[in-house]
mmCIF file of C-alpha atoms in Angstrom:
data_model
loop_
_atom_site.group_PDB
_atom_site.id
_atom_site.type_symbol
_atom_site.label_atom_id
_atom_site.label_comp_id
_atom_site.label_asym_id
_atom_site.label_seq_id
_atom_site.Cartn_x
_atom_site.Cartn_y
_atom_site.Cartn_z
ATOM 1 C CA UNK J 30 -2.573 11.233 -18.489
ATOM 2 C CA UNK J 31 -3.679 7.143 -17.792
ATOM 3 C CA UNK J 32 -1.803 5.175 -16.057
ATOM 4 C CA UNK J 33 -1.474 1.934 -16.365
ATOM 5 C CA UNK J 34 -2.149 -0.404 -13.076
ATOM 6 C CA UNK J 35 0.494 -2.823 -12.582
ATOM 7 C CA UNK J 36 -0.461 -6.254 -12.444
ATOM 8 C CA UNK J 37 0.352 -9.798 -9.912
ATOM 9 C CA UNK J 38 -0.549 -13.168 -10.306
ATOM 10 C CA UNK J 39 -2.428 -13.161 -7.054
ATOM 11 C CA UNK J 40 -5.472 -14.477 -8.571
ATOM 12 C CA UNK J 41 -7.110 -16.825 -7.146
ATOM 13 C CA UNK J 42 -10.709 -18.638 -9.438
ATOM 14 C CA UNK J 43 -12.894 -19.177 -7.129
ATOM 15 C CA UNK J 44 -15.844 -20.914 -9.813
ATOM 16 C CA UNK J 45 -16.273 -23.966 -7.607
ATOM 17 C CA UNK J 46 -16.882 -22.113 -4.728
ATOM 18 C CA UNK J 47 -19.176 -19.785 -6.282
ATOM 19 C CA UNK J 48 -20.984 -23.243 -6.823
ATOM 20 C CA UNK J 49 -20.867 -24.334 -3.062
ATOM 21 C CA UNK J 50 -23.417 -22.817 -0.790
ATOM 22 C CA UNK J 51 -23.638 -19.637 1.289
ATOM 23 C CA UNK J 52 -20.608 -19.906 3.778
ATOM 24 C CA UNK J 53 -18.240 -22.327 2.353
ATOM 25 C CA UNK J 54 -14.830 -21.324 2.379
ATOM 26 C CA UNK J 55 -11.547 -21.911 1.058
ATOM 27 C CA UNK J 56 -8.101 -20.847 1.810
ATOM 28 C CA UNK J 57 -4.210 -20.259 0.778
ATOM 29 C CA UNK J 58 -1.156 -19.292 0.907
ATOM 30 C CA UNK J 59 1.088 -17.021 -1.012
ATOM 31 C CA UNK J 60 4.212 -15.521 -1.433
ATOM 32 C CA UNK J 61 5.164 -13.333 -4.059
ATOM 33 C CA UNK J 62 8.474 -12.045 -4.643
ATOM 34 C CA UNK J 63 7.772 -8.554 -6.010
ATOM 35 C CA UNK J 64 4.116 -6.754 -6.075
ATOM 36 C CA UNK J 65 4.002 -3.381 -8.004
ATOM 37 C CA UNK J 66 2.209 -0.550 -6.420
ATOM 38 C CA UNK J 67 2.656 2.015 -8.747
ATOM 39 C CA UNK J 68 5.403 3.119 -11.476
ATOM 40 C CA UNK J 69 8.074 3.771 -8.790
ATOM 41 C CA UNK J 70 7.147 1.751 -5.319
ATOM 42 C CA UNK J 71 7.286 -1.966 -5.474
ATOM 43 C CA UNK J 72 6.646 -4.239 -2.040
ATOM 44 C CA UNK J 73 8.886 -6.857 -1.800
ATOM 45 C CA UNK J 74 9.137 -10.622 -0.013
ATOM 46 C CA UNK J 75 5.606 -10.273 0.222
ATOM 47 C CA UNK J 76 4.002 -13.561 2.575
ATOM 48 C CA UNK J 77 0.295 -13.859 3.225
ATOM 49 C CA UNK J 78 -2.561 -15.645 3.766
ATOM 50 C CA UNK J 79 -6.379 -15.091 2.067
ATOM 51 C CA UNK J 80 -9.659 -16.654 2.926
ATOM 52 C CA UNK J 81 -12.502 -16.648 0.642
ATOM 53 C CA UNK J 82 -16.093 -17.230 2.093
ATOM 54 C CA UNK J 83 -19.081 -17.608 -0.424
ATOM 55 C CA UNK J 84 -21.460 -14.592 0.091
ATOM 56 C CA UNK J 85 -25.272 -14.403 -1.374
ATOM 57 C CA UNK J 86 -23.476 -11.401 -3.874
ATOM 58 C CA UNK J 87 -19.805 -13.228 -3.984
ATOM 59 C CA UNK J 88 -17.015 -14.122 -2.305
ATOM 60 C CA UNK J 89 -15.860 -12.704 0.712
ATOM 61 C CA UNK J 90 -12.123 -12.157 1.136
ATOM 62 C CA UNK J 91 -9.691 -11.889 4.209
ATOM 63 C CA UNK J 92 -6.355 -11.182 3.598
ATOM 64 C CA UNK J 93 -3.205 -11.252 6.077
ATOM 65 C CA UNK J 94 -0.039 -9.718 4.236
ATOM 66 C CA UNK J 95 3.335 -8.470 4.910
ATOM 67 C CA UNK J 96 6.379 -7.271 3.365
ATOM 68 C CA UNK J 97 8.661 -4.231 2.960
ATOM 69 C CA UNK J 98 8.610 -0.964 1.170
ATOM 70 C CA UNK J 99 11.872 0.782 0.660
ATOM 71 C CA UNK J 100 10.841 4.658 0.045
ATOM 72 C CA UNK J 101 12.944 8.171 0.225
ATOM 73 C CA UNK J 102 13.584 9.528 3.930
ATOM 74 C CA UNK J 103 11.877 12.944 3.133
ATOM 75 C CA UNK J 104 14.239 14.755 5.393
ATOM 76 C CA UNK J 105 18.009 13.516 3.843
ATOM 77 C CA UNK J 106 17.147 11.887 0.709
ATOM 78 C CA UNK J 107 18.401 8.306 1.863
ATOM 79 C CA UNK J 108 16.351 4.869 1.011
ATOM 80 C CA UNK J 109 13.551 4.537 3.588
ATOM 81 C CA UNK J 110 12.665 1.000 4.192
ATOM 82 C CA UNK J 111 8.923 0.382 5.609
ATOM 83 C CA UNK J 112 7.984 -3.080 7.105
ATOM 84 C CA UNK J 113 4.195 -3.331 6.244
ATOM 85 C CA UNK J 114 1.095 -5.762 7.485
ATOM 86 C CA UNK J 115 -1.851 -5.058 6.292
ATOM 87 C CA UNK J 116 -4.822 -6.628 7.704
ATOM 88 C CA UNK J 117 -8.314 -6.308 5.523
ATOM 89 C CA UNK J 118 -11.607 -7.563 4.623
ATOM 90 C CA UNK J 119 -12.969 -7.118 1.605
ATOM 91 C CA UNK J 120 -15.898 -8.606 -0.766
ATOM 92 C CA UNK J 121 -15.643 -9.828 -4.797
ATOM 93 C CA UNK J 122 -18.902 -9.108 -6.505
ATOM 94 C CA UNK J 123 -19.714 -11.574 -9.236
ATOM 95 C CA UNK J 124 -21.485 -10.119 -12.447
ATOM 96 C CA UNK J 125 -21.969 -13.444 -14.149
ATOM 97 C CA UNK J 126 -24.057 -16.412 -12.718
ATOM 98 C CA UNK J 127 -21.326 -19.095 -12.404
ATOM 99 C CA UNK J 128 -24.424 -21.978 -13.524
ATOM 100 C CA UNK J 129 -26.049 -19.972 -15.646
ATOM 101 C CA UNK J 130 -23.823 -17.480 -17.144
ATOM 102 C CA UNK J 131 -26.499 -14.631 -16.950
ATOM 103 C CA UNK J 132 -26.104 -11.020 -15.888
ATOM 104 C CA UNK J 133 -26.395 -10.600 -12.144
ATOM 105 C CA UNK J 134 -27.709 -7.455 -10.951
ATOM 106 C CA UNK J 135 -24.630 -4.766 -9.691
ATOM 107 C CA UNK J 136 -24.048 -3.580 -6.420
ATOM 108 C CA UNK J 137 -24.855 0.293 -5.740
ATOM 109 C CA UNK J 138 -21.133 0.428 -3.760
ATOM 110 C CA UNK J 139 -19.241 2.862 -5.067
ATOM 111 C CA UNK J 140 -15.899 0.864 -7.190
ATOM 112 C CA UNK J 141 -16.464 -2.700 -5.853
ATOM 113 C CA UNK J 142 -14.220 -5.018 -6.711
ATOM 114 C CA UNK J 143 -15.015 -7.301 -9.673
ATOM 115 C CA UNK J 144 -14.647 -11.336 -10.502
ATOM 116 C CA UNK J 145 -13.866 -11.209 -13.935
ATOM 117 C CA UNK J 146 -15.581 -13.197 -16.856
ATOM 118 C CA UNK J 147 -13.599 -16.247 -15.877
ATOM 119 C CA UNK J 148 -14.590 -15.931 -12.096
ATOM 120 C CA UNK J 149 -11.198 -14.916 -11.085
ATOM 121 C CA UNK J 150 -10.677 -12.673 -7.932
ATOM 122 C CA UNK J 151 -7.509 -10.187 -8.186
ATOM 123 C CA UNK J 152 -6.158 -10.284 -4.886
ATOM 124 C CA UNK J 153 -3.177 -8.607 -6.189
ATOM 125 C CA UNK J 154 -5.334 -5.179 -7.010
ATOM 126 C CA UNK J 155 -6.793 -5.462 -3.373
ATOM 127 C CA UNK J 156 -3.863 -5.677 -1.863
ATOM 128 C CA UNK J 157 -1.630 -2.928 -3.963
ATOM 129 C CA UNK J 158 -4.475 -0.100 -2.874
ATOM 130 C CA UNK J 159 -4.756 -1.668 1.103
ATOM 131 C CA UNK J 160 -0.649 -1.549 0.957
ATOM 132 C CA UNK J 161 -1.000 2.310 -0.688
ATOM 133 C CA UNK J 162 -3.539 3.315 2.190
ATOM 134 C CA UNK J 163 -0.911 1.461 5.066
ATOM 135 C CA UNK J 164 2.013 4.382 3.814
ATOM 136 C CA UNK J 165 3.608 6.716 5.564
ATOM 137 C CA UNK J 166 3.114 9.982 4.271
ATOM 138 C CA UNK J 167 6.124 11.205 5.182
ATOM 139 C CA UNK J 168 8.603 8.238 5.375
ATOM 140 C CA UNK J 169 11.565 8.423 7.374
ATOM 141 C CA UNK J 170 14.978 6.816 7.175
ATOM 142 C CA UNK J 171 15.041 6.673 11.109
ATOM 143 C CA UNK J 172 12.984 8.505 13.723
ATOM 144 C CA UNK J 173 15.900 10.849 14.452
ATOM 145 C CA UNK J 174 16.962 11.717 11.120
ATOM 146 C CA UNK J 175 18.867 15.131 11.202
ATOM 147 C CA UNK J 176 17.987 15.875 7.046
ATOM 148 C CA UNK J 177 20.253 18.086 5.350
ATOM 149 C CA UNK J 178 21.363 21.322 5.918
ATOM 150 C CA UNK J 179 19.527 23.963 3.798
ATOM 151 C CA UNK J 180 22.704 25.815 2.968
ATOM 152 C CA UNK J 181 24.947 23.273 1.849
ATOM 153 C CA UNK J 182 23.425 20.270 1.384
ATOM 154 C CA UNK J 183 25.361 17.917 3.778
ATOM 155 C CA UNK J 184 23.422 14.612 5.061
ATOM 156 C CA UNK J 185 23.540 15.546 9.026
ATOM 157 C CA UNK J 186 23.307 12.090 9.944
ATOM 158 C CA UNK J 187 26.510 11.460 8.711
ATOM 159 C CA UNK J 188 28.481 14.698 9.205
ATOM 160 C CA UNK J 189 28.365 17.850 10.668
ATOM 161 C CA UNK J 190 28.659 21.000 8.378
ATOM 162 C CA UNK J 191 30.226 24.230 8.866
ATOM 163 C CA UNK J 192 28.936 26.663 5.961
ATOM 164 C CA UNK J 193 27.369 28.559 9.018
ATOM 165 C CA UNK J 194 23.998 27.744 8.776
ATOM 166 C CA UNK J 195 23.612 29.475 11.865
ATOM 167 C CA UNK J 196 22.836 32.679 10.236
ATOM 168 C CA UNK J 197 19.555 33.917 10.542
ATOM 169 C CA UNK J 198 17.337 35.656 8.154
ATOM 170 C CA UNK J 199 17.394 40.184 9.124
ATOM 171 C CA UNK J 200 13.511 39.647 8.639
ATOM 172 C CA UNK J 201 13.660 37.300 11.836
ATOM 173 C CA UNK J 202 16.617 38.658 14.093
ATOM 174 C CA UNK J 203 14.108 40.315 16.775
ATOM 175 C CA UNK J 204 12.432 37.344 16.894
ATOM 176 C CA UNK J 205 15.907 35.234 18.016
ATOM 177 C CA UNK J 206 16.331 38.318 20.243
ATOM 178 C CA UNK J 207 13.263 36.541 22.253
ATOM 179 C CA UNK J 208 15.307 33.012 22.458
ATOM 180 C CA UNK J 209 18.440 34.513 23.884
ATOM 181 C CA UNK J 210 18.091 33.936 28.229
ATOM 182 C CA UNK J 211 18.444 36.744 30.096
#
């Protein structure tokens, strides 16, 4: 099955600077209200800042971002909401000569990023797989969160259940023999 990546209008053309000599450098701010990072997640409110420096093979990019992440709590089920800043350099390759418009000879990195035909760099790819990397793996509502209870299903941050979940499997009652004190 493909999948589609999501797109952002975080591109930036850099042509001109591709023009400019080894070094020169450019940079801006953004904001962008919503960035997809796959079919489900989506950062919000995100702010940042990107720097592009011309390189002998490119353009060079640092990128400052933040925003938030709302995921599920993998213990009770409940929104999780992640406050991310990510942090990353990164370079564009270009495959066209921006005076020329020959073929420039690829990199042997394995999946560089690109400019494109028009000497656009995404920004918005880079920054959807640096914000993927940042995740938790296993996001949590709070640091204490209780979960639910295995028996009934009751959110233990929020109440306290009494369907007796005590009760211990007969495989494992020597075992809680061992935890009773003496």
């Amino acid at each position: 099955m493909h999948m589609s990546k999501p797109t952002t209008d975080l591109k930036f053309n850099v042509a001109q600077l591709l023009r400019e000599y080894v070094g020169g450098s450019r940079r801006y701010d953004f904001t962008e209200p919503v960035l997809r990072l796959d079919d489900v997640l989506e950062m919000r409110d995100v702010v940042g800042a990107v720097r592009f420096t011309r390189t002998a093979s490119g353009v060079l990019v640092d990128v400052h971002a933040r925003g938030t992440v709302v995921m599920e709590c993998v213990r009770c089920l409940n929104p999780a909401v992640q406050h991310i800043e990510v942090r990353f350099r990164d370079e564009f390759h270009s495959r066209i000569d921006v005076t020329t418009g020959t073929p420039l000879p690829q990199p042997d990195e394995e999946d560089p990023f690109y400019l494109d035909e028009l000497h656009m760099a995404d920004v918005g790819e880079m920054l959807r797989e640096y914000v993927l990397l940042e995740l938790p793996m296993q996001p949590l509502c709070r640091p204490d969160c209780r979960g639910l209870c295995p028996e009934c299903g009751a959110d233990l941050n929020v109440e306290q259940c009494s369907c007796g979940s005590t009760s211990i499997d007969e495989r494992f009652a020597a075992l809680r023999a061992l935890l009773k004190p003496e």
